Coordinates of C-alpha atoms in Angstrom, one line a residue:
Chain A
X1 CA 18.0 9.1 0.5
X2 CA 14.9 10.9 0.6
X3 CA 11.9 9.6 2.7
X4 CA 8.6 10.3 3.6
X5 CA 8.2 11.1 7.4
X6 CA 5.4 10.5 9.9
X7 CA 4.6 12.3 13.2
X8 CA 4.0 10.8 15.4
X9 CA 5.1 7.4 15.5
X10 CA 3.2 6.4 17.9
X11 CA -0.4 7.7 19.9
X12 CA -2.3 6.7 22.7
X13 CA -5.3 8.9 23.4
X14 CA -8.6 8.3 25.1
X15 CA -12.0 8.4 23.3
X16 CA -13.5 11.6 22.2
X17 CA -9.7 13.6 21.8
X18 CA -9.1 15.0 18.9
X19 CA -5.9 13.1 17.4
X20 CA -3.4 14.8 14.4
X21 CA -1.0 13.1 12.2
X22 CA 1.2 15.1 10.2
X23 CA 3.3 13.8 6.9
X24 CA 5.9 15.5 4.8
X25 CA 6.0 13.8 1.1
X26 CA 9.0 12.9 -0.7
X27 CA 10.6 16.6 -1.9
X28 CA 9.3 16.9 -5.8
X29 CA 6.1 14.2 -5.6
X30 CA 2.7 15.8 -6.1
X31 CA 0.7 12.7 -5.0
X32 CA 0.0 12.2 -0.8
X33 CA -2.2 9.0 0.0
X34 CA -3.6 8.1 3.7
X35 CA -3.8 4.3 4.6
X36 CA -5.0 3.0 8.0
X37 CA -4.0 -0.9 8.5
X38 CA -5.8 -3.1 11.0
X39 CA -5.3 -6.7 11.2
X40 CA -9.5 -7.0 9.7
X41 CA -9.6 -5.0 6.9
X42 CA -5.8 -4.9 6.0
X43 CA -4.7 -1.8 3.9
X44 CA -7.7 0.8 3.0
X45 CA -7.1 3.7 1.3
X46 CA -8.9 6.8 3.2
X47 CA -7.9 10.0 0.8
X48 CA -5.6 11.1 -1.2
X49 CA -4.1 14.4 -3.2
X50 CA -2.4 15.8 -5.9
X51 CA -0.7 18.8 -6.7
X52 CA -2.5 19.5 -2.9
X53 CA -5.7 18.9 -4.2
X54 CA -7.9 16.1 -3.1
X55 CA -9.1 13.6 -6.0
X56 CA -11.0 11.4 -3.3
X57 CA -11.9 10.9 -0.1
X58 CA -14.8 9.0 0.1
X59 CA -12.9 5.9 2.2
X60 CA -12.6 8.4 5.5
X61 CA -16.0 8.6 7.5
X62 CA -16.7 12.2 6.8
X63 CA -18.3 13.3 9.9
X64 CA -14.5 12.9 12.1
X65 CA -11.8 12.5 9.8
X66 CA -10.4 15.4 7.8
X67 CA -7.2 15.5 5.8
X68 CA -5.6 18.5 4.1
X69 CA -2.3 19.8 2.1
X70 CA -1.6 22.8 3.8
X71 CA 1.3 22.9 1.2
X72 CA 3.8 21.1 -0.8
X73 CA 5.5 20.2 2.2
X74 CA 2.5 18.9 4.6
X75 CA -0.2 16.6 4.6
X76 CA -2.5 16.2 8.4
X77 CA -5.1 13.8 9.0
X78 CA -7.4 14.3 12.0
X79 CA -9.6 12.3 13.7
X80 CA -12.0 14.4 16.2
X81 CA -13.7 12.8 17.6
X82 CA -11.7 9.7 18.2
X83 CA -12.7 6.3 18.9
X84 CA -11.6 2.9 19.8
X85 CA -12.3 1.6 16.5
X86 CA -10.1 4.0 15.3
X87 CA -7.3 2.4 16.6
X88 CA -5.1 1.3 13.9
X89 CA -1.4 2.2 12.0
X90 CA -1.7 5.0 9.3
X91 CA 0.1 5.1 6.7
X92 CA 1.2 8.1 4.3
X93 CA 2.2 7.7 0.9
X94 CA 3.8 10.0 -1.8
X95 CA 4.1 9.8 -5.5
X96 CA 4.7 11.1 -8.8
X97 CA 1.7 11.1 -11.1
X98 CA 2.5 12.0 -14.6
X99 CA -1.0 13.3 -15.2
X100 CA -2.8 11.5 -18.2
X101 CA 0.1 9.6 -19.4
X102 CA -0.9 5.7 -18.9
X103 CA 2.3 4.6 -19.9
X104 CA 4.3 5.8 -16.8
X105 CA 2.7 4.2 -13.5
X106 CA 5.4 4.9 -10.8
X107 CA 4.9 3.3 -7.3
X108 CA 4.3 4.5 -3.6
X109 CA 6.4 5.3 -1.5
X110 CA 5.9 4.7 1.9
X111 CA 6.2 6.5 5.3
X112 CA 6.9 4.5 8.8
X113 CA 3.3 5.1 10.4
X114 CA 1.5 6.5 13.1
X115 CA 0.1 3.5 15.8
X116 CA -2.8 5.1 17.0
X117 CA -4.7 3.4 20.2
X118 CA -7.7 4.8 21.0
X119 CA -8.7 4.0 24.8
Chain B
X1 CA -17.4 -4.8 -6.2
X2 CA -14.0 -5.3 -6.2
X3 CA -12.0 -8.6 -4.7
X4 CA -8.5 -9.1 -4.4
X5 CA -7.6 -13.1 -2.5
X6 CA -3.8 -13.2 -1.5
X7 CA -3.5 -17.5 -1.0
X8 CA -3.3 -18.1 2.4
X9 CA -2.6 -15.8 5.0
X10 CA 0.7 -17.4 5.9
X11 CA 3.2 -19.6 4.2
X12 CA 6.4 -21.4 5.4
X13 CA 9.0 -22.6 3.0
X14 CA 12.6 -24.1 3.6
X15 CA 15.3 -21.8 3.1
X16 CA 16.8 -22.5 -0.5
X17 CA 13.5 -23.5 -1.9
X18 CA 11.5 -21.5 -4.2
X19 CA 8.0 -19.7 -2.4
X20 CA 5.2 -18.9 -4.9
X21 CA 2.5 -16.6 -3.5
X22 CA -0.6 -16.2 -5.1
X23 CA -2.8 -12.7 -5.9
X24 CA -6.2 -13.1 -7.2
X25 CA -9.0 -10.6 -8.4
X26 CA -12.4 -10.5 -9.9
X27 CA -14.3 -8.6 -12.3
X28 CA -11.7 -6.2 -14.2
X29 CA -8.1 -6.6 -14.5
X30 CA -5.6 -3.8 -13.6
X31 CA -3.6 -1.8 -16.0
X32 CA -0.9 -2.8 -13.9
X33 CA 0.0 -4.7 -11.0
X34 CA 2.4 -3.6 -8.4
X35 CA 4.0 -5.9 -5.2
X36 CA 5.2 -4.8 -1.9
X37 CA 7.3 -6.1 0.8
X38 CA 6.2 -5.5 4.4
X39 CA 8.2 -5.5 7.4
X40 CA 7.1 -5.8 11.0
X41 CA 6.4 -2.1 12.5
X42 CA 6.9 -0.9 8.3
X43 CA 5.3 0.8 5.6
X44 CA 5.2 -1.5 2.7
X45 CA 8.4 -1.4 0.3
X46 CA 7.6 -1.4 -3.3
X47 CA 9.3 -4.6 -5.5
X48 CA 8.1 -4.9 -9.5
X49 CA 5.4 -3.6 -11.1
X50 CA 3.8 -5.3 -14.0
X51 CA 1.7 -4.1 -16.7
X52 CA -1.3 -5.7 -18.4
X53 CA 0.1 -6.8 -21.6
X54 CA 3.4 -8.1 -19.7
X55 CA 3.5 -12.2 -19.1
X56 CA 7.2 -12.0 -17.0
X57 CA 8.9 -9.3 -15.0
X58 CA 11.9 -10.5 -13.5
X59 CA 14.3 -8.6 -10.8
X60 CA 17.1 -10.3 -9.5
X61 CA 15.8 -13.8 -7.1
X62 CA 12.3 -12.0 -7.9
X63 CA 9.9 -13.0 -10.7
X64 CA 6.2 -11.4 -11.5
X65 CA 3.8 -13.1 -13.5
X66 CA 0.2 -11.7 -14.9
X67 CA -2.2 -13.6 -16.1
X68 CA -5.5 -11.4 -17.4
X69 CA -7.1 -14.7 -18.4
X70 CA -6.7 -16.4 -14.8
X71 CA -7.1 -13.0 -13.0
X72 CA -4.0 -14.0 -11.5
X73 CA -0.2 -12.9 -10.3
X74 CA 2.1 -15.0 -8.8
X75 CA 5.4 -13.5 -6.5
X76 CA 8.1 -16.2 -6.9
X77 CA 11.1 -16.1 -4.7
X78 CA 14.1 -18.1 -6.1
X79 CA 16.8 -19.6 -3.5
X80 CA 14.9 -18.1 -0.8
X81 CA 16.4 -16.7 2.4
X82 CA 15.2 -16.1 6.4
X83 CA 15.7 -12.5 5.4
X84 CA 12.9 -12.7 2.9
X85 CA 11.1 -13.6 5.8
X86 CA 8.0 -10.5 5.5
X87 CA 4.3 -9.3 4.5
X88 CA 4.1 -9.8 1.0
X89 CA 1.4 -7.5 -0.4
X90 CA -0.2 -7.3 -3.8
X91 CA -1.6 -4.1 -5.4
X92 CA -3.9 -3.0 -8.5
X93 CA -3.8 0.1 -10.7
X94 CA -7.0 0.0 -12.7
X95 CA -6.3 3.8 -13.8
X96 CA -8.3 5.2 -11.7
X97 CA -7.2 8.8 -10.3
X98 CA -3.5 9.5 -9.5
X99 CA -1.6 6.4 -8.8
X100 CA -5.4 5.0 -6.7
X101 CA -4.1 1.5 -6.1
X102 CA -6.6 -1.0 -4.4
X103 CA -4.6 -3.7 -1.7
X104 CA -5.1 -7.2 -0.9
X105 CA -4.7 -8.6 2.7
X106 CA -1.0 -9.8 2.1
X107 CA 0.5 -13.2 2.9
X108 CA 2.9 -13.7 5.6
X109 CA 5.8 -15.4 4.3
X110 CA 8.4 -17.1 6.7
X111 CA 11.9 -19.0 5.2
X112 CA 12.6 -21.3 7.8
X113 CA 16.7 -22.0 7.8

């Protein structure tokens, strides 16, 4: 039953540590999505990839959050540096895009979250 | 921009009955529309996906409707059950990107036995 997997499931850091959650996609997907989930804004989309490359990130503030594909297997999101109001659950995502073909729209598939708190 | 209105944030219904929840957008409809299921301390779960020129989708106690006119979905659950007891999410695909879906605020949905 293949999954995607989070690390860590859960963080508590203070303000101003840098902070790094790691995903592994579903084996074969090319797409990787970030989501953070507060009880306020509810689910946001803050970048995502495919084939490792990223098609948009423009829902992370830019000047502390990164996220990269190191490859196939990895997707990391960092926040440095960290702050209370970045306390929230992120979510990763993995998918299979079949590129240019608007007839076949698979879904997301979810990973278990990292609950970050920020003190 | 953008705005997608799940109706109410949370809505109790009698076990056996049927619960209709509501997901409402403006300006452009989605190619498709896609529903999750969220569980406490979860990442949501997709359910059906519906496309644009679909009225119906229908999987098992589930059923999807898609209104372009109304800008509208409703999530029924037949003969509902505590265990369908969750965070029921809504989610557009306008096309955009890879897979870019666009979230609305869910609605908390409790069967009471």
């Amino acid at each position: 039953d293949a999954r995607v997997t989070q690390t860590p499931r859960h963080k508590v850091t203070e303000m101003g540590q840098e902070v790094t959650m790691r995903c592994q996609p579903i084996l074969g997907h090319n797409t990787v999505f970030w989501y953070r989930q507060t009880m306020m804004q509810g689910l946001e989309l803050l970048a995502y990839f495919r084939n490792r490359a990223p098609l948009d990130d423009s829902g992370m503030p830019k000047d502390r959050f990164s996220a990269e594909m190191p490859d196939a297997t990895l997707a990391t999101l960092k926040i440095q540096p960290s702050e209370p109001r970045d306390s929230a659950v992120y979510f990763c995502a993995s998918g299979l895009d079949y590129i240019g073909d608007r007839d076949r729209r698979e879904t997301q598939y979810f990973g278990p979250g990292t609950r970050l708190l920020v003190l | 921009s953008q705005k997608i209105e799940q109706n109410s944030e949370a809505l109790n219904i009698q076990e056996g009955k049927t619960a209709t929840l509501t997901c409402n957008y403006t300006n452009y409809s989605p190619a498709y529309l896609q529903w999750y299921r969220q569980d406490p301390g979860r990442g949501p779960v997709f359910l059906l996906l519906i496309r644009e020129n679909e009225k119906e989708k229908r999987k098992e106690r589930l059923k999807v409707t898609f209104d372009t006119t109304l800008k509208q979905s409703l999530f029924h659950i037949t003969a509902s059950q505590p265990a369908d007891s969750a965070t029921y999410l809504c989610a557009l695909d306008f096309l955009q990107g890879a897979q870019k879906l666009v979230f609305g605020q869910g609605t908390r949905l409790t069967i009471n036995p």
